[in-house]
mmCIF file of C-alpha atoms in Angstrom:
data_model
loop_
_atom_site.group_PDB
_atom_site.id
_atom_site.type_symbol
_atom_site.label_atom_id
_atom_site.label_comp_id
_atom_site.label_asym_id
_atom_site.label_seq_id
_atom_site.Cartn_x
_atom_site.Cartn_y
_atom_site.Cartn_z
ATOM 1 C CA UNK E 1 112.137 59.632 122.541
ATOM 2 C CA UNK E 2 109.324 61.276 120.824
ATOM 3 C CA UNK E 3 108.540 59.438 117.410
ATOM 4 C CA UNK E 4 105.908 61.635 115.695
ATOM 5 C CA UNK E 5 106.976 64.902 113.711
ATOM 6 C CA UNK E 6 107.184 68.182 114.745
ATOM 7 C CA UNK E 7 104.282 70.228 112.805
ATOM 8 C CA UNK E 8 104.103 74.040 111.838
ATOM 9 C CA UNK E 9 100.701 75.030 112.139
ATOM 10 C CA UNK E 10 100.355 78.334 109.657
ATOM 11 C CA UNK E 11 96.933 80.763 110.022
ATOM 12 C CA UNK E 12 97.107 83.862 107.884
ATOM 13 C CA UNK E 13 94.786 86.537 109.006
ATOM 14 C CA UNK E 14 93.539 89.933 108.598
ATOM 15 C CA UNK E 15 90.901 91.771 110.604
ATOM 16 C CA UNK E 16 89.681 87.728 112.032
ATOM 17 C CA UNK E 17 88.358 89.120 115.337
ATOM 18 C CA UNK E 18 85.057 87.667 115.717
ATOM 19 C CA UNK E 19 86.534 83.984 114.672
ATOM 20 C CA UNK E 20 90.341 84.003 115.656
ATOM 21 C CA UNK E 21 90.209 82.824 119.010
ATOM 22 C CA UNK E 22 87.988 79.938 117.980
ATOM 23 C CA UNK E 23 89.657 78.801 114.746
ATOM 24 C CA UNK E 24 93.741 79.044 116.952
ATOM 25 C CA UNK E 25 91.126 76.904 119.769
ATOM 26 C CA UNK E 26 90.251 74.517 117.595
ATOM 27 C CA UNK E 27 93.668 74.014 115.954
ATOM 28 C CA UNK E 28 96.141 73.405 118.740
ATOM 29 C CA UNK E 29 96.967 69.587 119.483
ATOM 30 C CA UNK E 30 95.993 67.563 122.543
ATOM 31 C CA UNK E 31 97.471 64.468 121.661
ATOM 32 C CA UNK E 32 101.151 65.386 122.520
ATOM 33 C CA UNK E 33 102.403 66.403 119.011
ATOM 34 C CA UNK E 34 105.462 68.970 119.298
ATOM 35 C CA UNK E 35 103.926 72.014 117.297
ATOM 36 C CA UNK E 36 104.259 75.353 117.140
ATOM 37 C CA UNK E 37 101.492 77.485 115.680
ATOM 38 C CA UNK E 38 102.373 80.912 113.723
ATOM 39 C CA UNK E 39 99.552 83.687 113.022
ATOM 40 C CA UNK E 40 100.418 85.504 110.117
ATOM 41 C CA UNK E 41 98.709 88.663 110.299
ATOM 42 C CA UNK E 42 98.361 90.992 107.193
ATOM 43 C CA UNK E 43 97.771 94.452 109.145
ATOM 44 C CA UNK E 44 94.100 93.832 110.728
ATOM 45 C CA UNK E 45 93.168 97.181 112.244
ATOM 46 C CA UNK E 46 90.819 95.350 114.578
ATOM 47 C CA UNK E 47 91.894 93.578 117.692
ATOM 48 C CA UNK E 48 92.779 89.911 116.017
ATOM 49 C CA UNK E 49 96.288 90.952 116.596
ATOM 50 C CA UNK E 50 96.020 91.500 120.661
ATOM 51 C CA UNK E 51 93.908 88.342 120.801
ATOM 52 C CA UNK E 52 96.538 86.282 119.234
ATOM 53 C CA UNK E 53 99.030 88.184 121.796
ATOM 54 C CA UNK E 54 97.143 87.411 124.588
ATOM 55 C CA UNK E 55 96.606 83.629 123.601
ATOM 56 C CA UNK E 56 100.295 83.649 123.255
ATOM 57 C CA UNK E 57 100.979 84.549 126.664
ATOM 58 C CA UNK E 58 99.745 81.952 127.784
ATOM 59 C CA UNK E 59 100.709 79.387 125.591
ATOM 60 C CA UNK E 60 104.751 79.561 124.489
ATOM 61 C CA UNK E 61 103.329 77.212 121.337
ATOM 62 C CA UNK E 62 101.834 80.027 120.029
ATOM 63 C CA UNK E 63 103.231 83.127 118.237
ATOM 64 C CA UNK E 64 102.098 85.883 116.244
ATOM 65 C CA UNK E 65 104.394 87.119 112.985
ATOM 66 C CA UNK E 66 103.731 90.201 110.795
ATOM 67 C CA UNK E 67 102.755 89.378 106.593
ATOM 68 C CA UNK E 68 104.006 92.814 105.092
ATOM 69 C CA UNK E 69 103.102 91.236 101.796
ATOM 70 C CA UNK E 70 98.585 90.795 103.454
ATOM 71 C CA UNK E 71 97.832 88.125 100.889
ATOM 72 C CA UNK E 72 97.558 84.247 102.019
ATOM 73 C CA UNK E 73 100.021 83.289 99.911
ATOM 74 C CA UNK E 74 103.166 85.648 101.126
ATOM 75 C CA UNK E 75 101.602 84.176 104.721
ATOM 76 C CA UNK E 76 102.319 80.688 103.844
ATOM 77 C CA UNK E 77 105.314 81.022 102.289
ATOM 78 C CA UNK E 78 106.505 82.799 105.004
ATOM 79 C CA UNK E 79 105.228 81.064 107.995
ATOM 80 C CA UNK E 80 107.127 77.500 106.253
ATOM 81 C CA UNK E 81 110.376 79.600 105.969
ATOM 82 C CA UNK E 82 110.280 81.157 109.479
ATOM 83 C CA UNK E 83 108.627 77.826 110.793
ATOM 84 C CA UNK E 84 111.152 75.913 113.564
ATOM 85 C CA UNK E 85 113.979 74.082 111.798
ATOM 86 C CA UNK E 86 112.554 70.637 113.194
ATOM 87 C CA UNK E 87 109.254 70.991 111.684
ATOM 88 C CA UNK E 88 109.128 67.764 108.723
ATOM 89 C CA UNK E 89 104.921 69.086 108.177
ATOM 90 C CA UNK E 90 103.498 72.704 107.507
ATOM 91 C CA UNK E 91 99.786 72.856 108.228
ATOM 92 C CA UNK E 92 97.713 75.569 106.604
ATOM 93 C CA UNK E 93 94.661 76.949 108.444
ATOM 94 C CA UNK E 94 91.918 79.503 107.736
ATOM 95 C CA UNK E 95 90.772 81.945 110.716
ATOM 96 C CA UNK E 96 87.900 82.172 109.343
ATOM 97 C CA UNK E 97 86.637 78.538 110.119
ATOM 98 C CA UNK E 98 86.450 76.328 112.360
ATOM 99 C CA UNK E 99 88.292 72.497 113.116
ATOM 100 C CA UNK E 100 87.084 69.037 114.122
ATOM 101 C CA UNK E 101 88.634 67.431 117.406
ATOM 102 C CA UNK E 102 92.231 66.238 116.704
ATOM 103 C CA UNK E 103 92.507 67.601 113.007
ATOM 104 C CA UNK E 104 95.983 68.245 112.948
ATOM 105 C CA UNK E 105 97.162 64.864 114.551
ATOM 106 C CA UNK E 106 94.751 63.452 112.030
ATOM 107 C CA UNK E 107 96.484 65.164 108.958
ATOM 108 C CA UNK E 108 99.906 64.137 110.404
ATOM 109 C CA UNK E 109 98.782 60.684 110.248
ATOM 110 C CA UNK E 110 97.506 60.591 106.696
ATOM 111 C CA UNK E 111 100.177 62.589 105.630
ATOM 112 C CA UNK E 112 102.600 59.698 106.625
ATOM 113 C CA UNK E 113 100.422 57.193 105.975
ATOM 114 C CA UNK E 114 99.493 57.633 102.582
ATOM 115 C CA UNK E 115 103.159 58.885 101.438
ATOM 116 C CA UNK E 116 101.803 62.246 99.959
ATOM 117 C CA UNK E 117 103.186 65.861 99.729
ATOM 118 C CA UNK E 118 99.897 66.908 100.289
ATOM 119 C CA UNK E 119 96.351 66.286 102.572
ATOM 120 C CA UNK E 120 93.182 67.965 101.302
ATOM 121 C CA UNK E 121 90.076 68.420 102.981
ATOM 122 C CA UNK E 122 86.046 68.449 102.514
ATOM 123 C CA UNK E 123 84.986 72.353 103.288
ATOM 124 C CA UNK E 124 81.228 72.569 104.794
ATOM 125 C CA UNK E 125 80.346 76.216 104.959
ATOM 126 C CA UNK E 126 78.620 76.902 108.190
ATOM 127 C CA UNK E 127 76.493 80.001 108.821
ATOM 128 C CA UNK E 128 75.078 81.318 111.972
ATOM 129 C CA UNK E 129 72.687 84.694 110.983
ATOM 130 C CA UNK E 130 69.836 83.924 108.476
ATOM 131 C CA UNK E 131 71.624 85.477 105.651
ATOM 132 C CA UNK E 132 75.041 83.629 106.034
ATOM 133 C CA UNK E 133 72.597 80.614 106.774
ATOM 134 C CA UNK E 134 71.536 80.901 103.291
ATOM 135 C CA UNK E 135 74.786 81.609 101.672
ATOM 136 C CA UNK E 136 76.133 78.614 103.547
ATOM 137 C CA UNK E 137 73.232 76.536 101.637
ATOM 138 C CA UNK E 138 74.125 77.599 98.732
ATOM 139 C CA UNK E 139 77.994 76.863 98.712
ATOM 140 C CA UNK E 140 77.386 72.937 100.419
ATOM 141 C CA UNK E 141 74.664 72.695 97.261
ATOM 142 C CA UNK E 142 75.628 72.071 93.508
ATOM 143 C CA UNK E 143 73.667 74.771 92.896
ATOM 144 C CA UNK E 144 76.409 77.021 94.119
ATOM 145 C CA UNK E 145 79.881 74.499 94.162
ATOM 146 C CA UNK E 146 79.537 72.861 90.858
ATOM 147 C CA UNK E 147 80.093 69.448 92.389
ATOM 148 C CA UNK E 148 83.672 70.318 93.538
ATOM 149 C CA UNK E 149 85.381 67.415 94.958
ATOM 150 C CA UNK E 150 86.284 69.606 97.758
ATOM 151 C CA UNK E 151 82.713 70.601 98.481
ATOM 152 C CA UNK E 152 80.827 67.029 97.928
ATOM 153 C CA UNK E 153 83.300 64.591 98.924
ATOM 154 C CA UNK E 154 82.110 61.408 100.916
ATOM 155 C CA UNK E 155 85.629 59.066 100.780
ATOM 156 C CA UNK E 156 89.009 59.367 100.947
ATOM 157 C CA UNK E 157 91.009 59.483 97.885
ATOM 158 C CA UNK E 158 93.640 60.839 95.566
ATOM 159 C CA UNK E 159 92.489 63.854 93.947
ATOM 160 C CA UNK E 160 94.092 66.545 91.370
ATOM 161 C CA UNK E 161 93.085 69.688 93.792
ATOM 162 C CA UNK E 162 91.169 70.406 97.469
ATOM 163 C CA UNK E 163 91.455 72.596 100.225
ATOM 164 C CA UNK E 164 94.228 72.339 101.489
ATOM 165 C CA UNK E 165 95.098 71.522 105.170
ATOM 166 C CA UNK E 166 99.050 70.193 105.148
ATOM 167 C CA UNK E 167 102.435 69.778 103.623
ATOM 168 C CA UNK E 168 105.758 67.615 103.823
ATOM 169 C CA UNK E 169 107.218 71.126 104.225
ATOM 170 C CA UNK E 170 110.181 69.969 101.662
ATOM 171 C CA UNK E 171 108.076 69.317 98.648
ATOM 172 C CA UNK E 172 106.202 72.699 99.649
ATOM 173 C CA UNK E 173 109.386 74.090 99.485
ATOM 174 C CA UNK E 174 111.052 72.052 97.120
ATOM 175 C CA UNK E 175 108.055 73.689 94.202
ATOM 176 C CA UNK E 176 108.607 76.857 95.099
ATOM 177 C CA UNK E 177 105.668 77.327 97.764
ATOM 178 C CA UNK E 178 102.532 79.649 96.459
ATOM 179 C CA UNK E 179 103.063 81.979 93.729
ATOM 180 C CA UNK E 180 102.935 85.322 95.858
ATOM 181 C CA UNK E 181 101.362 87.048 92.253
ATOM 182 C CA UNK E 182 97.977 84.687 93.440
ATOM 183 C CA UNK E 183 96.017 87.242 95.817
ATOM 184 C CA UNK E 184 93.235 84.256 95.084
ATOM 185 C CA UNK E 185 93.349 80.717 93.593
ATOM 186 C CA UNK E 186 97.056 80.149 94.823
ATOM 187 C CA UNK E 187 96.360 76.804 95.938
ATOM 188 C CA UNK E 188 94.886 75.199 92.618
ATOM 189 C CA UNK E 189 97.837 76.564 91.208
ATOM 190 C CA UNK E 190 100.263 75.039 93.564
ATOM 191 C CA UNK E 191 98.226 71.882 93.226
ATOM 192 C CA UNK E 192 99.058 71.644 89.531
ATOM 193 C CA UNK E 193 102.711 72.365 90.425
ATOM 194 C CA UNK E 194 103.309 69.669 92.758
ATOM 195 C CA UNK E 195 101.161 67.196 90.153
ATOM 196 C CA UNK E 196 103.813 67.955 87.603
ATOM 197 C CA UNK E 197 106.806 67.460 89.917
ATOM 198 C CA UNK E 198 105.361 63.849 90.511
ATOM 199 C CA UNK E 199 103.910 64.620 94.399
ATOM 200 C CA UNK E 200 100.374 63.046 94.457
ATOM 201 C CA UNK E 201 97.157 64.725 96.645
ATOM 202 C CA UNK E 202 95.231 63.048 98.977
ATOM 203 C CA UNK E 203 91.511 63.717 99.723
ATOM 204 C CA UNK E 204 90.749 62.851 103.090
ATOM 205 C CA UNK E 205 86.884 62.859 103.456
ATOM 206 C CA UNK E 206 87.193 62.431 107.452
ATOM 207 C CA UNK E 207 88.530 65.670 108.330
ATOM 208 C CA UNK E 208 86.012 68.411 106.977
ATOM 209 C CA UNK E 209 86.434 71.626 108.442
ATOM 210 C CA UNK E 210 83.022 74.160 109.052
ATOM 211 C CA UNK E 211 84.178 77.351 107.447
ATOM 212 C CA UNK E 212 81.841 80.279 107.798
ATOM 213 C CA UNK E 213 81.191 82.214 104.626
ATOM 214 C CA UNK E 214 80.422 86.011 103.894
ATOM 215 C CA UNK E 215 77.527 88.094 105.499
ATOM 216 C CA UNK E 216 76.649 90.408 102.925
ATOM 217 C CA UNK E 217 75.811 90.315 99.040
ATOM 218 C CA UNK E 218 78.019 92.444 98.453
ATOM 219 C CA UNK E 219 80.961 90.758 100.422
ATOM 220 C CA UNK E 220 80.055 87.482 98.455
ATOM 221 C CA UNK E 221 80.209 89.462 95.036
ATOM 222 C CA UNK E 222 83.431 90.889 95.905
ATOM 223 C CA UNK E 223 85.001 86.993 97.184
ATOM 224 C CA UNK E 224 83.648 85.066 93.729
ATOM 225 C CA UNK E 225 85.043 88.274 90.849
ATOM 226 C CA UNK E 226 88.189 87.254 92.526
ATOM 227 C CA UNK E 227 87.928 83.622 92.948
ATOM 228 C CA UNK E 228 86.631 83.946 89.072
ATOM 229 C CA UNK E 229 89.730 85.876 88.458
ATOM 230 C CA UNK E 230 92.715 83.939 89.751
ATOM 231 C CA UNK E 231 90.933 80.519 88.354
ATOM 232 C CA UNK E 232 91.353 82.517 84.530
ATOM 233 C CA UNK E 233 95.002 83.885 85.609
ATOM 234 C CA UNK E 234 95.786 80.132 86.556
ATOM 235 C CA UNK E 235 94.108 78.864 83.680
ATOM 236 C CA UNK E 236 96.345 81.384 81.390
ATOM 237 C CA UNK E 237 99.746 80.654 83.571
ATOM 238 C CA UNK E 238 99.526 77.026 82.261
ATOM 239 C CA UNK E 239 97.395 77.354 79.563
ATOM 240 C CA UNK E 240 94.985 74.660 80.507
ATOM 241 C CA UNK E 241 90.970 74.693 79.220
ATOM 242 C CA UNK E 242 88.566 75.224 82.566
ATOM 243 C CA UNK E 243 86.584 72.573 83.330
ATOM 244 C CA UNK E 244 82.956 72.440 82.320
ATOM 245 C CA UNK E 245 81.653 73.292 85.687
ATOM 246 C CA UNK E 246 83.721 76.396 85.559
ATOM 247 C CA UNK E 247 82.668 77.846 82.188
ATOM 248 C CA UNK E 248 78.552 77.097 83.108
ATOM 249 C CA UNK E 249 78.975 80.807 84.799
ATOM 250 C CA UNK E 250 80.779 82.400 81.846
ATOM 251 C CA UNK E 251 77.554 80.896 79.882
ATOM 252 C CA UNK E 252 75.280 81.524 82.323
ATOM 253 C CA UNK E 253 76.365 85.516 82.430
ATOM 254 C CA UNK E 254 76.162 85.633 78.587
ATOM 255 C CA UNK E 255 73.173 84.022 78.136
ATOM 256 C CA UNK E 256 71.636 86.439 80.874
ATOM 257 C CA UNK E 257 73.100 89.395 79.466
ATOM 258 C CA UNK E 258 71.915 88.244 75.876
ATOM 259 C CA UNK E 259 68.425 87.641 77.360
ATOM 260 C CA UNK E 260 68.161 90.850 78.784
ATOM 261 C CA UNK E 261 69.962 92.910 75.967
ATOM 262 C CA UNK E 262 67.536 91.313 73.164
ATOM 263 C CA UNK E 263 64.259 91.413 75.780
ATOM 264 C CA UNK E 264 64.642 94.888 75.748
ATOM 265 C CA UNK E 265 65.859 95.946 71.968
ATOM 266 C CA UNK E 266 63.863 93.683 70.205
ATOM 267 C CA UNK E 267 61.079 91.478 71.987
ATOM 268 C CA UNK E 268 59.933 90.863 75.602
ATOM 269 C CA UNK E 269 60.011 86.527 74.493
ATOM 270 C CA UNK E 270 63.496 87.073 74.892
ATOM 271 C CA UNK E 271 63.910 87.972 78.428
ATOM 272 C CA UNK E 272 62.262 83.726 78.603
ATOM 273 C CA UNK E 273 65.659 82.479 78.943
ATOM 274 C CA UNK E 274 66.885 84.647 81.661
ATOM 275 C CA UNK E 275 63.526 84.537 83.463
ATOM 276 C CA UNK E 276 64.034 80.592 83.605
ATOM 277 C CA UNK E 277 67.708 81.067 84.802
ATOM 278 C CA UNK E 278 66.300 83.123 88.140
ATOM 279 C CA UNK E 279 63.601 80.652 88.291
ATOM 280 C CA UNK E 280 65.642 77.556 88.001
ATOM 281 C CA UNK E 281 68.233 79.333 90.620
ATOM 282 C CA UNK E 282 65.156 80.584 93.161
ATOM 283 C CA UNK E 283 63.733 76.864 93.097
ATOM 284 C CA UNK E 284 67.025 75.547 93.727
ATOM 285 C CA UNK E 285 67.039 77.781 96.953
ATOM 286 C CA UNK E 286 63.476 76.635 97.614
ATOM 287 C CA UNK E 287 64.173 72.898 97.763
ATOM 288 C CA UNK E 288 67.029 73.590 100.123
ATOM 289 C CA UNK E 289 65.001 75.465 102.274
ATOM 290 C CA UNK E 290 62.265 72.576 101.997
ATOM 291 C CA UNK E 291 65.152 69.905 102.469
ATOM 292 C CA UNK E 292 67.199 71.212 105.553
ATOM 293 C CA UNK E 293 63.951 72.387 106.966
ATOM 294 C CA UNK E 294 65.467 75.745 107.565
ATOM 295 C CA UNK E 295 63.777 79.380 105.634
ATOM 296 C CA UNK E 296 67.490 80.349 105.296
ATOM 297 C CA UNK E 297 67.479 78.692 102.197
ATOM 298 C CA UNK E 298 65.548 80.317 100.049
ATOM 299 C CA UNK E 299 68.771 82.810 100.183
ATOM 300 C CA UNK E 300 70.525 80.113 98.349
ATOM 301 C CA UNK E 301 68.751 81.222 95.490
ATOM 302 C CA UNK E 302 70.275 84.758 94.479
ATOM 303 C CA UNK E 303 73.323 83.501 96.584
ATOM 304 C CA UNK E 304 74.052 81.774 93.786
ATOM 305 C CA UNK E 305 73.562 83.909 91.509
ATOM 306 C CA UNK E 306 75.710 86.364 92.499
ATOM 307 C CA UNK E 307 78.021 83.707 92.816
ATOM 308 C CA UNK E 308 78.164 82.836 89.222
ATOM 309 C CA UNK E 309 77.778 86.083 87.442
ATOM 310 C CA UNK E 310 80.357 87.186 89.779
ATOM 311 C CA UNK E 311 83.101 84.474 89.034
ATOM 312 C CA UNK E 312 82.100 84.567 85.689
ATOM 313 C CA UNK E 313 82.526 88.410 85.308
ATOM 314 C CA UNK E 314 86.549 88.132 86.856
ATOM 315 C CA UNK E 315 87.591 85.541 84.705
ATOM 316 C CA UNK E 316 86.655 87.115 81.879
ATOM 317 C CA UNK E 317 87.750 90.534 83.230
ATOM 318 C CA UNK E 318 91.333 88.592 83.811
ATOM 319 C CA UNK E 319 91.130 86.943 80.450
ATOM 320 C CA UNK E 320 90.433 90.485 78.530
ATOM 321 C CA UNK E 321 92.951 92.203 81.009
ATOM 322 C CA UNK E 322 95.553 89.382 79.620
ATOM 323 C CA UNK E 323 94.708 89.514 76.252
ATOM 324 C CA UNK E 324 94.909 93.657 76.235
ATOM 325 C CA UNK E 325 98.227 93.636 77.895
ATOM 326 C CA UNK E 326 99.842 91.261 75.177
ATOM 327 C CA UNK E 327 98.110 93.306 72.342
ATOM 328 C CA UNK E 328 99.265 96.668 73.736
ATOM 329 C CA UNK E 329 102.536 95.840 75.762
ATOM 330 C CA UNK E 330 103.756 98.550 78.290
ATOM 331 C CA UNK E 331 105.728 101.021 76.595
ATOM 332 C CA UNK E 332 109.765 101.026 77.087
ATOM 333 C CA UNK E 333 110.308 103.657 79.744
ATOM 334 C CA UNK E 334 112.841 106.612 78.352
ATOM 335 C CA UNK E 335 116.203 105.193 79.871
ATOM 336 C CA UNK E 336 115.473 101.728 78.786
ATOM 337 C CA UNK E 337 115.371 103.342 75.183
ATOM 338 C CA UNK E 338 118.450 105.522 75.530
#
């Protein structure tokens, strides 16, 4: 009689081609666990949908689902309803990274081992062009992570938020799964939802997954406004102060846009403290280079700072968005006032 737990692996997706086939590769279990693994895809237009059909054909384990909803969250919620009755453990995976040998065996063990509802796990962003490269340095650095526990872990241990990896699928369910409102940030939010219900997190350092980051400025821009802007609608949802590593961009983008603003108006000795800023940021990017022996990094220097004036500018576009809508509520529509 089979004694380990029948697991629900869950990948949302949406237009994954170039990494889906690796990611569902290095995801499915060789060490005899009864799984089933569910792609959730959100509508790609490219071919990650045919891939995953043509993987599935060949393995019954594997099955592709639709996510009218596109966001992560709806995909997870979804995959742990529709998941096989049996399944005691949801895992959630990214198609957009990449998983060590026996990962999922490995969270099923710590997951019953350590009595959680939840295993978390390092993230080491791995890129493969030069400019990904550098954007890869400059997410594994402080200079771009803030010293998230998630980033810079080195040992296992209970922590109040990671990425996370897997579930006891009844305390998922029991909290209400992800808030589908979350198009980003749904997990730190869940994370303080299952801390309140009593449900601890577990870090476990040995599991890190490579997970390969943006290509393009302007992709990177777009990722951290929104990152920036579900930490703020978190933050106002359960009206709990950021942490100081998450207001240094808010500064960082004021103090810039002060420097700059006042450099121009009234004095050139101004601009000094956003001209140290981009210095302090491009020698950053020059010590990684120097450090991992690779010219990538010197991208880690305005890879970061996109990174923070982004994030900064979405949480405070959130913040002003929720302040405006509570000063000037929505007008009662015409049959509500009749």
């Amino acid at each position: 009689m089979r004694s380990e737990p029948s697991v629900s692996i869950i990948v949302p997706t949406l237009n994954e081609e170039k990494y889906i086939r690796q990611a569902i590769g290095s995801l499915i279990p060789v060490e005899g666990l009864d799984y089933e693994l569910i792609v959730l895809d959100g509508g790609s237009t490219d071919r990650t949908a045919s891939i995953v059909e043509e993987l599935a054909s060949s393995n019954a384990s594997i099955r592709l689902e639709r996510n009218p909803a596109r966001y992560q969250s709806a995909a997870v919620n979804l995959g742990a309803k529709v998941a096989k009755p049996q399944s005691a453990i949801i895992v959630r995976a990214d198609s957009h990274a990449e998983y060590p040998p026996g990962f999922v065996a490995g969270l099923v063990g710590e997951l019953n081992q350590q009595k959680v509802a939840s295993v978390v796990v390092p993230m080491r962003t791995r890129g493969k062009g030069f400019l990904q490269r550098g954007i890869a340095a400059a997410q594994n650095s402080r200079l771009g992570n803030g010293g998230a526990a998630h980033r810079t872990a080195t040992s296992s241990r209970y922590v109040d938020h990671g990425h996370h990896a897997a579930f006891d699928r009844s305390a998922f369910l029991a909290v209400g799964g992800y808030d589908e409102s979350f198009t980003h940030n749904e997990d730190a939010e869940l994370d303080l939802r299952l801390r309140r219900s009593g449900a601890r997190i577990w870090l476990c350092s040995e599991l890190a997954i490579s997970y390969f980051p943006r290509n393009s400025f302007g992709a990177l821009a777009r990722q951290y406004f929104n990152h920036g802007s579900g930490r703020a609608k978190t933050m106002l949802k359960h009206r709990r102060p950021p942490k100081l590593r998450q207001i240094l961009p808010v500064g960082a983008l004021g103090l810039n846009a002060l420097s700059l603003a006042s450099g121009i108006v009234v004095s050139p000795l101004f601009l000094l403290p956003g001209l140290a800023y981009v210095g302090a940021c491009m020698t950053g990017g020059l010590f990684l280079a120097v450090s991992e022996r690779d010219p990538a990094g010197c991208v880690a220097g305005p890879a970061a700072m996109i990174m923070h004036h982004s994030w900064a500018a979405g949480f405070i576009y959130r913040v002003l968005r929720s302040t405006a809508s509570k000063a000037w509520p929505a007008p009662a529509s015409i049959e509500a006032v009749r």
